PDB file of C-alpha atoms and ligand atoms in Angstrom:
ATOM      1  CA  MET Q  59     -39.463  88.548 -52.657  1.00 42.00           C
ATOM      2  CA  MET Q  60     -35.611  89.167 -52.453  1.00 43.00           C
ATOM      3  CA  LEU Q  61     -33.048  87.357 -50.261  1.00 49.00           C
ATOM      4  CA  ASN Q  62     -31.759  90.380 -48.190  1.00 49.00           C
ATOM      5  CA  SER Q  63     -28.189  89.490 -48.616  1.00 51.00           C
ATOM      6  CA  ALA Q  64     -27.810  88.340 -51.965  1.00 51.00           C
ATOM      7  CA  HIS Q  65     -30.556  89.914 -53.638  1.00 68.00           C
ATOM      8  CA  ILE Q  66     -31.528  86.516 -54.955  1.00 83.00           C
ATOM      9  CA  ARG Q  67     -35.104  85.584 -55.410  1.00 91.00           C
ATOM     10  CA  PRO Q  68     -35.887  82.507 -53.409  1.00 94.00           C
ATOM     11  CA  LYS Q  69     -36.637  79.508 -55.778  1.00 94.00           C
ATOM     12  CA  LYS Q  70     -40.040  77.804 -55.142  1.00 93.00           C
ATOM     13  CA  SER Q  71     -38.974  74.443 -57.186  1.00 94.00           C
ATOM     14  CA  LEU Q  72     -35.911  74.195 -54.738  1.00 97.00           C
ATOM     15  CA  GLY Q  73     -37.982  74.437 -51.747  1.00 95.00           C
ATOM     16  CA  GLN Q  74     -36.437  77.884 -50.512  1.00 97.00           C
ATOM     17  CA  HIS Q  75     -38.086  78.740 -47.477  1.00 97.00           C
ATOM     18  CA  PHE Q  76     -35.430  80.482 -45.395  1.00 97.00           C
ATOM     19  CA  LEU Q  77     -35.458  80.571 -41.555  1.00 98.00           C
ATOM     20  CA  THR Q  78     -35.598  83.866 -40.111  1.00 97.00           C
ATOM     21  CA  ASP Q  79     -35.917  83.241 -36.189  1.00 97.00           C
ATOM     22  CA  LYS Q  80     -32.321  82.705 -34.793  1.00 97.00           C
ATOM     23  CA  ASN Q  81     -33.930  81.184 -31.747  1.00 98.00           C
ATOM     24  CA  ILE Q  82     -35.485  78.541 -33.848  1.00 98.00           C
ATOM     25  CA  ALA Q  83     -32.339  77.816 -35.355  1.00 98.00           C
ATOM     26  CA  ASN Q  84     -30.592  77.680 -31.997  1.00 98.00           C
ATOM     27  CA  LYS Q  85     -33.224  75.048 -30.967  1.00 98.00           C
ATOM     28  CA  ILE Q  86     -32.495  72.982 -33.911  1.00 98.00           C
ATOM     29  CA  ILE Q  87     -28.784  73.121 -32.929  1.00 97.00           C
ATOM     30  CA  GLU Q  88     -29.597  72.129 -29.446  1.00 98.00           C
ATOM     31  CA  ALA Q  89     -31.878  69.028 -30.242  1.00 98.00           C
ATOM     32  CA  ALA Q  90     -28.942  67.871 -32.263  1.00 98.00           C
ATOM     33  CA  GLY Q  91     -26.657  67.871 -29.522  1.00 98.00           C
ATOM     34  CA  ILE Q  92     -23.678  69.274 -31.454  1.00 98.00           C
ATOM     35  CA  THR Q  93     -20.501  68.991 -29.590  1.00 97.00           C
ATOM     36  CA  GLU Q  94     -16.932  70.014 -30.483  1.00 97.00           C
ATOM     37  CA  GLY Q  95     -15.818  66.881 -31.749  1.00 98.00           C
ATOM     38  CA  ASP Q  96     -18.713  66.436 -34.028  1.00 98.00           C
ATOM     39  CA  ILE Q  97     -18.456  66.462 -37.880  1.00 98.00           C
ATOM     40  CA  VAL Q  98     -21.805  67.684 -39.500  1.00 98.00           C
ATOM     41  CA  VAL Q  99     -23.231  67.204 -42.750  1.00 98.00           C
ATOM     42  CA  GLU Q 100     -25.685  70.332 -43.328  1.00 98.00           C
ATOM     43  CA  ILE Q 101     -28.104  69.825 -46.443  1.00 98.00           C
ATOM     44  CA  GLY Q 102     -29.365  72.969 -48.066  1.00 98.00           C
ATOM     45  CA  PRO Q 103     -27.301  75.603 -45.872  1.00 98.00           C
ATOM     46  CA  GLY Q 104     -29.468  78.255 -48.096  1.00 98.00           C
ATOM     47  CA  ASN Q 105     -28.155  81.607 -46.363  1.00 96.00           C
ATOM     48  CA  GLY Q 106     -26.139  79.794 -43.754  1.00 98.00           C
ATOM     49  CA  ILE Q 107     -28.327  80.682 -40.618  1.00 97.00           C
ATOM     50  CA  LEU Q 108     -27.754  77.232 -39.304  1.00 98.00           C
ATOM     51  CA  THR Q 109     -24.303  76.832 -40.880  1.00 98.00           C
ATOM     52  CA  ALA Q 110     -22.787  79.604 -38.697  1.00 98.00           C
ATOM     53  CA  LEU Q 111     -24.258  78.094 -35.477  1.00 98.00           C
ATOM     54  CA  LEU Q 112     -23.207  74.727 -36.455  1.00 98.00           C
ATOM     55  CA  ALA Q 113     -19.547  76.251 -37.225  1.00 98.00           C
ATOM     56  CA  GLU Q 114     -19.433  77.594 -33.709  1.00 98.00           C
ATOM     57  CA  LYS Q 115     -20.094  74.151 -32.122  1.00 98.00           C
ATOM     58  CA  ALA Q 116     -18.713  71.478 -34.255  1.00 98.00           C
ATOM     59  CA  LYS Q 117     -15.331  70.295 -35.478  1.00 98.00           C
ATOM     60  CA  LYS Q 118     -16.243  70.427 -38.997  1.00 98.00           C
ATOM     61  CA  VAL Q 119     -19.250  71.241 -41.139  1.00 98.00           C
ATOM     62  CA  ILE Q 120     -19.909  69.889 -44.719  1.00 98.00           C
ATOM     63  CA  ALA Q 121     -22.632  72.098 -46.244  1.00 98.00           C
ATOM     64  CA  ILE Q 122     -24.275  70.765 -49.725  1.00 98.00           C
ATOM     65  CA  GLU Q 123     -25.887  73.419 -51.545  1.00 98.00           C
ATOM     66  CA  ILE Q 124     -27.316  72.955 -54.949  1.00 98.00           C
ATOM     67  CA  ASP Q 125     -28.285  76.327 -55.840  1.00 98.00           C
ATOM     68  CA  GLU Q 126     -24.984  78.238 -57.202  1.00 97.00           C
ATOM     69  CA  ARG Q 127     -26.656  81.441 -56.675  1.00 96.00           C
ATOM     70  CA  LEU Q 128     -26.233  81.243 -53.108  1.00 97.00           C
ATOM     71  CA  ILE Q 129     -22.525  79.934 -52.971  1.00 97.00           C
ATOM     72  CA  GLU Q 130     -20.680  83.072 -53.210  1.00 96.00           C
ATOM     73  CA  ASN Q 131     -22.872  84.626 -50.428  1.00 95.00           C
ATOM     74  CA  LEU Q 132     -22.433  81.739 -48.389  1.00 97.00           C
ATOM     75  CA  LYS Q 133     -18.618  81.619 -48.955  1.00 97.00           C
ATOM     76  CA  SER Q 134     -18.236  85.208 -47.755  1.00 96.00           C
ATOM     77  CA  SER Q 135     -20.611  85.194 -44.834  1.00 96.00           C
ATOM     78  CA  LEU Q 136     -18.690  81.976 -43.629  1.00 98.00           C
ATOM     79  CA  ALA Q 137     -15.341  83.453 -44.396  1.00 97.00           C
ATOM     80  CA  ARG Q 138     -14.542  83.597 -40.632  1.00 97.00           C
ATOM     81  CA  PHE Q 139     -14.913  79.999 -40.204  1.00 98.00           C
ATOM     82  CA  SER Q 140     -12.014  77.648 -41.188  1.00 98.00           C
ATOM     83  CA  ASN Q 141     -13.830  74.576 -40.253  1.00 98.00           C
ATOM     84  CA  VAL Q 142     -16.637  74.878 -42.913  1.00 98.00           C
ATOM     85  CA  GLU Q 143     -16.327  73.344 -46.512  1.00 98.00           C
ATOM     86  CA  ILE Q 144     -19.198  74.310 -48.879  1.00 98.00           C
ATOM     87  CA  ILE Q 145     -20.016  72.003 -51.758  1.00 98.00           C
ATOM     88  CA  GLN Q 146     -22.142  72.872 -54.504  1.00 98.00           C
ATOM     89  CA  LYS Q 147     -24.048  69.657 -55.450  1.00 98.00           C
ATOM     90  CA  ASP Q 148     -27.374  68.071 -55.230  1.00 98.00           C
ATOM     91  CA  ALA Q 149     -27.714  66.120 -52.085  1.00 98.00           C
ATOM     92  CA  LEU Q 150     -29.619  63.296 -53.571  1.00 98.00           C
ATOM     93  CA  LYS Q 151     -26.433  62.595 -55.634  1.00 98.00           C
ATOM     94  CA  PHE Q 152     -23.974  62.968 -52.696  1.00 98.00           C
ATOM     95  CA  THR Q 153     -22.560  59.677 -51.642  1.00 96.00           C
ATOM     96  CA  TYR Q 154     -22.541  60.039 -47.926  1.00 97.00           C
ATOM     97  CA  GLN Q 155     -20.995  56.506 -47.243  1.00 95.00           C
ATOM     98  CA  ASP Q 156     -17.923  57.636 -48.678  1.00 95.00           C
ATOM     99  CA  LEU Q 157     -17.130  60.525 -46.119  1.00 97.00           C
ATOM    100  CA  PRO Q 158     -14.167  59.000 -44.332  1.00 96.00           C
ATOM    101  CA  TYR Q 159     -15.563  59.823 -40.956  1.00 96.00           C
ATOM    102  CA  ARG Q 160     -18.895  59.247 -39.036  1.00 97.00           C
ATOM    103  CA  PHE Q 161     -20.904  62.162 -39.038  1.00 98.00           C
ATOM    104  CA  LYS Q 162     -24.289  63.814 -37.612  1.00 98.00           C
ATOM    105  CA  VAL Q 163     -26.884  65.261 -40.080  1.00 98.00           C
ATOM    106  CA  VAL Q 164     -28.540  68.789 -39.541  1.00 98.00           C
ATOM    107  CA  ALA Q 165     -30.866  70.459 -42.005  1.00 98.00           C
ATOM    108  CA  ASN Q 166     -33.880  72.478 -42.661  1.00 98.00           C
ATOM    109  CA  LEU Q 167     -34.783  70.213 -45.567  1.00 98.00           C
ATOM    110  CA  PRO Q 168     -36.207  71.499 -48.831  1.00 97.00           C
ATOM    111  CA  TYR Q 169     -39.689  69.645 -48.542  1.00 94.00           C
ATOM    112  CA  TYR Q 170     -39.813  68.197 -52.128  1.00 95.00           C
ATOM    113  CA  ILE Q 171     -36.916  65.917 -51.051  1.00 96.00           C
ATOM    114  CA  THR Q 172     -37.716  64.945 -47.583  1.00 97.00           C
ATOM    115  CA  THR Q 173     -38.365  61.248 -48.336  1.00 97.00           C
ATOM    116  CA  PRO Q 174     -35.870  60.431 -50.860  1.00 97.00           C
ATOM    117  CA  ILE Q 175     -33.188  62.207 -48.840  1.00 98.00           C
ATOM    118  CA  ILE Q 176     -33.843  60.258 -45.600  1.00 97.00           C
ATOM    119  CA  PHE Q 177     -33.778  57.045 -47.444  1.00 96.00           C
ATOM    120  CA  ARG Q 178     -30.492  58.120 -48.838  1.00 97.00           C
ATOM    121  CA  LEU Q 179     -29.003  58.973 -45.715  1.00 97.00           C
ATOM    122  CA  LEU Q 180     -30.312  55.590 -44.194  1.00 96.00           C
ATOM    123  CA  GLU Q 181     -28.606  53.760 -47.099  1.00 94.00           C
ATOM    124  CA  ALA Q 182     -25.483  55.253 -45.623  1.00 96.00           C
ATOM    125  CA  LYS Q 183     -26.462  54.539 -41.956  1.00 93.00           C
ATOM    126  CA  GLY Q 184     -23.264  52.994 -40.890  1.00 95.00           C
ATOM    127  CA  MET Q 185     -21.468  56.394 -41.123  1.00 97.00           C
ATOM    128  CA  VAL Q 186     -24.507  58.449 -39.734  1.00 97.00           C
ATOM    129  CA  ILE Q 187     -24.443  58.933 -35.835  1.00 96.00           C
ATOM    130  CA  SER Q 188     -27.647  60.894 -36.000  1.00 97.00           C
ATOM    131  CA  MET Q 189     -29.904  62.999 -38.107  1.00 98.00           C
ATOM    132  CA  THR Q 190     -31.952  66.265 -37.086  1.00 98.00           C
ATOM    133  CA  LEU Q 191     -33.954  67.387 -39.739  1.00 98.00           C
ATOM    134  CA  MET Q 192     -36.871  69.813 -40.030  1.00 98.00           C
ATOM    135  CA  MET Q 193     -39.465  68.898 -42.703  1.00 98.00           C
ATOM    136  CA  GLN Q 194     -43.387  69.200 -43.212  1.00 98.00           C
ATOM    137  CA  ARG Q 195     -45.281  68.371 -40.069  1.00 98.00           C
ATOM    138  CA  GLU Q 196     -47.476  65.778 -41.963  1.00 98.00           C
ATOM    139  CA  VAL Q 197     -44.382  63.756 -42.976  1.00 98.00           C
ATOM    140  CA  ALA Q 198     -42.884  64.030 -39.404  1.00 98.00           C
ATOM    141  CA  GLU Q 199     -46.160  62.334 -38.181  1.00 98.00           C
ATOM    142  CA  ARG Q 200     -45.915  59.643 -40.704  1.00 98.00           C
ATOM    143  CA  ILE Q 201     -42.321  58.967 -39.717  1.00 98.00           C
ATOM    144  CA  VAL Q 202     -43.216  58.374 -36.045  1.00 98.00           C
ATOM    145  CA  ALA Q 203     -46.541  56.988 -36.402  1.00 98.00           C
ATOM    146  CA  GLY Q 204     -47.229  53.513 -34.687  1.00 98.00           C
ATOM    147  CA  PRO Q 205     -49.757  50.716 -35.843  1.00 98.00           C
ATOM    148  CA  GLY Q 206     -53.399  51.189 -36.209  1.00 95.00           C
ATOM    149  CA  GLY Q 207     -53.770  54.864 -37.593  1.00 91.00           C
ATOM    150  CA  LYS Q 208     -53.870  56.420 -41.172  1.00 94.00           C
ATOM    151  CA  ASP Q 209     -50.243  57.874 -40.616  1.00 97.00           C
ATOM    152  CA  TYR Q 210     -48.611  54.530 -40.265  1.00 98.00           C
ATOM    153  CA  GLY Q 211     -47.339  53.053 -43.301  1.00 97.00           C
ATOM    154  CA  VAL Q 212     -44.046  52.217 -45.291  1.00 97.00           C
ATOM    155  CA  LEU Q 213     -42.489  55.235 -44.406  1.00 97.00           C
ATOM    156  CA  SER Q 214     -42.876  54.780 -40.639  1.00 98.00           C
ATOM    157  CA  ILE Q 215     -41.819  51.288 -41.083  1.00 98.00           C
ATOM    158  CA  ALA Q 216     -38.781  51.972 -43.257  1.00 97.00           C
ATOM    159  CA  VAL Q 217     -37.301  54.655 -40.794  1.00 98.00           C
ATOM    160  CA  GLN Q 218     -38.347  52.710 -37.481  1.00 98.00           C
ATOM    161  CA  PHE Q 219     -36.441  49.699 -38.992  1.00 98.00           C
ATOM    162  CA  TYR Q 220     -33.219  51.567 -38.710  1.00 97.00           C
ATOM    163  CA  ALA Q 221     -33.817  54.406 -36.488  1.00 97.00           C
ATOM    164  CA  GLU Q 222     -35.647  55.825 -33.462  1.00 98.00           C
ATOM    165  CA  PRO Q 223     -37.560  58.737 -34.641  1.00 98.00           C
ATOM    166  CA  LYS Q 224     -38.958  61.605 -32.194  1.00 98.00           C
ATOM    167  CA  ILE Q 225     -40.495  64.795 -32.976  1.00 98.00           C
ATOM    168  CA  ASP Q 226     -38.641  67.522 -30.860  1.00 98.00           C
ATOM    169  CA  PHE Q 227     -40.914  70.594 -31.695  1.00 98.00           C
ATOM    170  CA  ILE Q 228     -43.239  72.075 -34.091  1.00 98.00           C
ATOM    171  CA  VAL Q 229     -42.421  75.312 -36.290  1.00 98.00           C
ATOM    172  CA  PRO Q 230     -45.136  77.325 -37.532  1.00 98.00           C
ATOM    173  CA  PRO Q 231     -45.020  78.973 -41.122  1.00 98.00           C
ATOM    174  CA  THR Q 232     -44.201  82.648 -39.609  1.00 98.00           C
ATOM    175  CA  VAL Q 233     -40.692  81.922 -39.319  1.00 98.00           C
ATOM    176  CA  PHE Q 234     -39.986  81.415 -42.737  1.00 97.00           C
ATOM    177  CA  ASN Q 235     -39.389  83.771 -45.403  1.00 96.00           C
ATOM    178  CA  PRO Q 236     -41.205  83.310 -47.883  1.00 96.00           C
ATOM    179  CA  ARG Q 237     -43.701  81.607 -45.657  1.00 97.00           C
ATOM    180  CA  PRO Q 238     -44.665  77.856 -46.418  1.00 96.00           C
ATOM    181  CA  LYS Q 239     -48.386  76.974 -46.466  1.00 95.00           C
ATOM    182  CA  VAL Q 240     -47.794  74.292 -44.005  1.00 97.00           C
ATOM    183  CA  SER Q 241     -46.191  73.951 -40.498  1.00 98.00           C
ATOM    184  CA  SER Q 242     -43.098  72.185 -40.092  1.00 98.00           C
ATOM    185  CA  ALA Q 243     -41.473  69.667 -37.427  1.00 98.00           C
ATOM    186  CA  VAL Q 244     -37.944  69.081 -36.201  1.00 98.00           C
ATOM    187  CA  VAL Q 245     -37.375  65.080 -36.042  1.00 98.00           C
ATOM    188  CA  SER Q 246     -34.433  63.771 -34.378  1.00 98.00           C
ATOM    189  CA  PHE Q 247     -33.468  60.324 -35.357  1.00 98.00           C
ATOM    190  CA  ASN Q 248     -31.127  57.933 -33.606  1.00 96.00           C
ATOM    191  CA  ILE Q 249     -29.576  55.594 -35.590  1.00 96.00           C
ATOM    192  CA  LEU Q 250     -30.045  52.004 -34.186  1.00 96.00           C
ATOM    193  CA  LYS Q 251     -26.895  49.926 -33.555  1.00 94.00           C
ATOM    194  CA  LYS Q 252     -28.904  46.674 -34.958  1.00 95.00           C
ATOM    195  CA  VAL Q 253     -31.861  47.034 -37.007  1.00 96.00           C
ATOM    196  CA  ARG Q 254     -35.150  47.036 -34.978  1.00 97.00           C
ATOM    197  CA  VAL Q 255     -36.225  43.505 -35.940  1.00 97.00           C
ATOM    198  CA  LYS Q 256     -34.292  40.583 -37.154  1.00 96.00           C
ATOM    199  CA  THR Q 257     -35.532  39.395 -40.493  1.00 97.00           C
ATOM    200  CA  ARG Q 258     -34.153  36.724 -42.762  1.00 97.00           C
ATOM    201  CA  ASP Q 259     -33.925  39.054 -45.741  1.00 97.00           C
ATOM    202  CA  GLU Q 260     -34.471  42.686 -45.505  1.00 96.00           C
ATOM    203  CA  GLU Q 261     -35.394  43.140 -49.162  1.00 96.00           C
ATOM    204  CA  PHE Q 262     -38.228  40.380 -49.143  1.00 95.00           C
ATOM    205  CA  PHE Q 263     -39.356  41.903 -45.507  1.00 97.00           C
ATOM    206  CA  PHE Q 264     -39.984  45.256 -47.381  1.00 97.00           C
ATOM    207  CA  LYS Q 265     -41.738  43.571 -50.144  1.00 96.00           C
ATOM    208  CA  VAL Q 266     -44.297  42.103 -47.903  1.00 97.00           C
ATOM    209  CA  VAL Q 267     -44.627  45.204 -46.113  1.00 97.00           C
ATOM    210  CA  ARG Q 268     -45.230  47.423 -49.146  1.00 96.00           C
ATOM    211  CA  ALA Q 269     -47.700  44.692 -50.056  1.00 96.00           C
ATOM    212  CA  GLY Q 270     -49.402  44.909 -46.849  1.00 96.00           C
ATOM    213  CA  PHE Q 271     -49.885  48.717 -47.267  1.00 96.00           C
ATOM    214  CA  ALA Q 272     -50.852  48.668 -51.201  1.00 95.00           C
ATOM    215  CA  GLN Q 273     -54.496  48.718 -50.866  1.00 93.00           C
ATOM    216  CA  ARG Q 274     -55.294  49.816 -47.234  1.00 89.00           C
ATOM    217  CA  ARG Q 275     -58.815  49.469 -47.390  1.00 91.00           C
ATOM    218  CA  LYS Q 276     -58.518  45.771 -48.209  1.00 94.00           C
ATOM    219  CA  THR Q 277     -57.961  42.920 -45.711  1.00 96.00           C
ATOM    220  CA  LEU Q 278     -54.420  41.751 -45.170  1.00 96.00           C
ATOM    221  CA  ARG Q 279     -55.418  38.323 -47.027  1.00 95.00           C
ATOM    222  CA  ASN Q 280     -56.869  40.412 -50.124  1.00 94.00           C
ATOM    223  CA  THR Q 281     -54.366  42.967 -50.305  1.00 94.00           C
ATOM    224  CA  MET Q 282     -51.396  40.123 -50.140  1.00 93.00           C
ATOM    225  CA  LYS Q 283     -53.018  38.056 -52.704  1.00 90.00           C
ATOM    226  CA  ALA Q 284     -53.495  40.730 -55.088  1.00 90.00           C
ATOM    227  CA  ALA Q 285     -49.523  41.714 -54.748  1.00 90.00           C
ATOM    228  CA  ASN Q 286     -47.188  40.042 -57.061  1.00 83.00           C
ATOM    229  CA  LEU Q 287     -45.337  38.057 -54.457  1.00 87.00           C
ATOM    230  CA  GLY Q 288     -45.406  34.772 -56.000  1.00 87.00           C
ATOM    231  CA  ILE Q 289     -47.140  33.162 -53.255  1.00 90.00           C
ATOM    232  CA  SER Q 290     -49.992  30.832 -53.500  1.00 91.00           C
ATOM    233  CA  ALA Q 291     -53.082  31.221 -51.451  1.00 92.00           C
ATOM    234  CA  ASP Q 292     -52.406  27.906 -49.437  1.00 94.00           C
ATOM    235  CA  VAL Q 293     -49.105  29.184 -48.339  1.00 93.00           C
ATOM    236  CA  LEU Q 294     -50.361  32.675 -47.489  1.00 95.00           C
ATOM    237  CA  GLU Q 295     -53.165  30.979 -45.276  1.00 96.00           C
ATOM    238  CA  GLU Q 296     -50.552  28.829 -43.683  1.00 95.00           C
ATOM    239  CA  ALA Q 297     -47.994  31.520 -42.899  1.00 96.00           C
ATOM    240  CA  PHE Q 298     -50.985  33.749 -41.309  1.00 97.00           C
ATOM    241  CA  LYS Q 299     -51.751  30.749 -39.185  1.00 97.00           C
ATOM    242  CA  ARG Q 300     -48.254  30.144 -37.952  1.00 96.00           C
ATOM    243  CA  CYS Q 301     -47.581  33.580 -37.285  1.00 96.00           C
ATOM    244  CA  GLU Q 302     -51.074  33.867 -35.434  1.00 97.00           C
ATOM    245  CA  ILE Q 303     -51.981  36.805 -37.477  1.00 97.00           C
ATOM    246  CA  GLU Q 304     -55.858  37.062 -38.367  1.00 97.00           C
ATOM    247  CA  PRO Q 305     -55.911  37.581 -42.365  1.00 97.00           C
ATOM    248  CA  THR Q 306     -59.040  39.670 -41.949  1.00 97.00           C
ATOM    249  CA  ARG Q 307     -56.682  42.604 -40.245  1.00 97.00           C
ATOM    250  CA  ARG Q 308     -55.698  45.334 -42.196  1.00 96.00           C
ATOM    251  CA  GLY Q 309     -51.971  45.837 -43.006  1.00 96.00           C
ATOM    252  CA  GLU Q 310     -52.103  48.888 -41.081  1.00 96.00           C
ATOM    253  CA  THR Q 311     -52.597  47.264 -37.702  1.00 97.00           C
ATOM    254  CA  LEU Q 312     -49.498  45.136 -37.989  1.00 98.00           C
ATOM    255  CA  SER Q 313     -46.370  45.904 -35.821  1.00 98.00           C
ATOM    256  CA  ILE Q 314     -43.035  45.753 -37.494  1.00 98.00           C
ATOM    257  CA  SER Q 315     -42.278  42.598 -35.795  1.00 98.00           C
ATOM    258  CA  GLU Q 316     -45.499  40.900 -37.023  1.00 98.00           C
ATOM    259  CA  PHE Q 317     -44.330  42.006 -40.653  1.00 98.00           C
ATOM    260  CA  ALA Q 318     -41.218  40.324 -40.183  1.00 98.00           C
ATOM    261  CA  LYS Q 319     -42.558  36.998 -38.719  1.00 97.00           C
ATOM    262  CA  LEU Q 320     -45.077  36.994 -41.635  1.00 97.00           C
ATOM    263  CA  ALA Q 321     -42.194  37.815 -44.121  1.00 97.00           C
ATOM    264  CA  ASP Q 322     -39.942  35.044 -42.529  1.00 97.00           C
ATOM    265  CA  GLN Q 323     -42.786  32.576 -42.720  1.00 96.00           C
ATOM    266  CA  LEU Q 324     -43.396  33.244 -46.345  1.00 94.00           C
ATOM    267  CA  LEU Q 325     -39.768  33.236 -47.330  1.00 92.00           C
ATOM    268  CA  ALA Q 326     -39.686  29.817 -45.907  1.00 88.00           C
ATOM    269  CA  ARG Q 327     -42.093  28.741 -48.201  1.00 81.00           C
ATOM    270  CA  VAL Q 328     -41.517  30.409 -51.818  1.00 73.00           C
TER     271      VAL Q 328
HETATM  272  N1  SAM W 446     -30.646  76.211 -44.286  1.00 67.54           N
HETATM  273  C1  SAM W 446     -31.308  77.300 -44.721  1.00 67.54           C
HETATM  274  C2  SAM W 446     -32.453  77.803 -43.595  1.00 67.54           C
HETATM  275  O1  SAM W 446     -32.595  77.264 -43.013  1.00 67.54           O
HETATM  276  O2  SAM W 446     -32.833  78.886 -43.949  1.00 67.54           O
HETATM  277  C3  SAM W 446     -32.327  76.867 -46.040  1.00 67.54           C
HETATM  278  C4  SAM W 446     -33.188  76.024 -46.197  1.00 67.54           C
HETATM  279  S1  SAM W 446     -34.243  75.892 -47.249  1.00 67.54           S
HETATM  280  C5  SAM W 446     -35.743  75.054 -46.688  1.00 67.54           C
HETATM  281  C6  SAM W 446     -33.683  74.579 -48.340  1.00 67.54           C
HETATM  282  C7  SAM W 446     -32.202  74.918 -49.045  1.00 67.54           C
HETATM  283  O3  SAM W 446     -31.816  73.652 -49.561  1.00 67.54           O
HETATM  284  C8  SAM W 446     -32.143  75.834 -49.843  1.00 67.54           C
HETATM  285  O4  SAM W 446     -31.221  76.796 -49.934  1.00 67.54           O
HETATM  286  C9  SAM W 446     -32.403  75.232 -51.072  1.00 67.54           C
HETATM  287  O5  SAM W 446     -31.364  75.815 -52.340  1.00 67.54           O
HETATM  288  C10 SAM W 446     -31.268  73.906 -50.892  1.00 67.54           C
HETATM  289  N2  SAM W 446     -31.607  72.723 -51.713  1.00 67.54           N
HETATM  290  C11 SAM W 446     -32.724  72.505 -52.625  1.00 67.54           C
HETATM  291  N3  SAM W 446     -32.577  71.229 -52.967  1.00 67.54           N
HETATM  292  C12 SAM W 446     -31.532  70.864 -52.927  1.00 67.54           C
HETATM  293  C13 SAM W 446     -30.840  69.764 -53.044  1.00 67.54           C
HETATM  294  N4  SAM W 446     -31.234  68.920 -54.104  1.00 67.54           N
HETATM  295  N5  SAM W 446     -29.728  69.571 -52.667  1.00 67.54           N
HETATM  296  C14 SAM W 446     -28.931  70.433 -51.894  1.00 67.54           C
HETATM  297  N6  SAM W 446     -29.378  71.453 -51.733  1.00 67.54           N
HETATM  298  C15 SAM W 446     -30.640  71.969 -51.794  1.00 67.54           C
END
């Protein structure tokens, strides 16, 4: 299969599934709520279907594309816009926090980098106003999941700790060329002004969260014991008691604030 304009073969390894439906592109821009004062970072502009719409609405668009074969074509098709900057770079290596202004992120993400790119953007959260990202539906469902189900896990907590994610709409495989095997979803992330729950030490909090989900079928007591947190069984039992968390529960039933309480209790004793 060729890309019409550039006669370039899509690379599977770069997650190249190009959007062919302008209505969907418009819906993504609408979900992102782009206005004329906005600076937008787009990851993976591809053929520029979203880039052109963004350029019409925003003050400035910075489009980061890894595939050098697409750059010339992008430059010529977007030449009429003076507010678009195209950067040929791996978006996973871009230092978002170094941009001199706060920005919104809009992307039809290459699926293979969905999770690492979200983590990288969350690291720059001070500079990010919001993110509107198309991704695999299954990952979107994990991101927005609450306690109690199979979708809820480290990814849900990592995102919800810093942001308020929401699935805007589902997108079928038929609107891409080439078609992916799975459905996609557009997710908006509002970055919270303060983290969702205050903890004494964020790094330790995430260690406890990871330990809580390390062996999903085990009770919290057993999975926490097995984790290498340097905590004795006595300290663990005492912390469960103080937090009023039943150690026979499974990690996937704990809310973010319960994990935070548990982490703080444990930290006080290690
Ligand atoms: N935005 C276009 C669209 O909606 O049709 C293209 C989306 S396509 C799913 C993903 C795009 O990301 C491709 O253009 C691909 O070359 C680019 N890409 C893949 N890996 C990348 C990376 N690590 N950094 C920057 N761009 C990347």
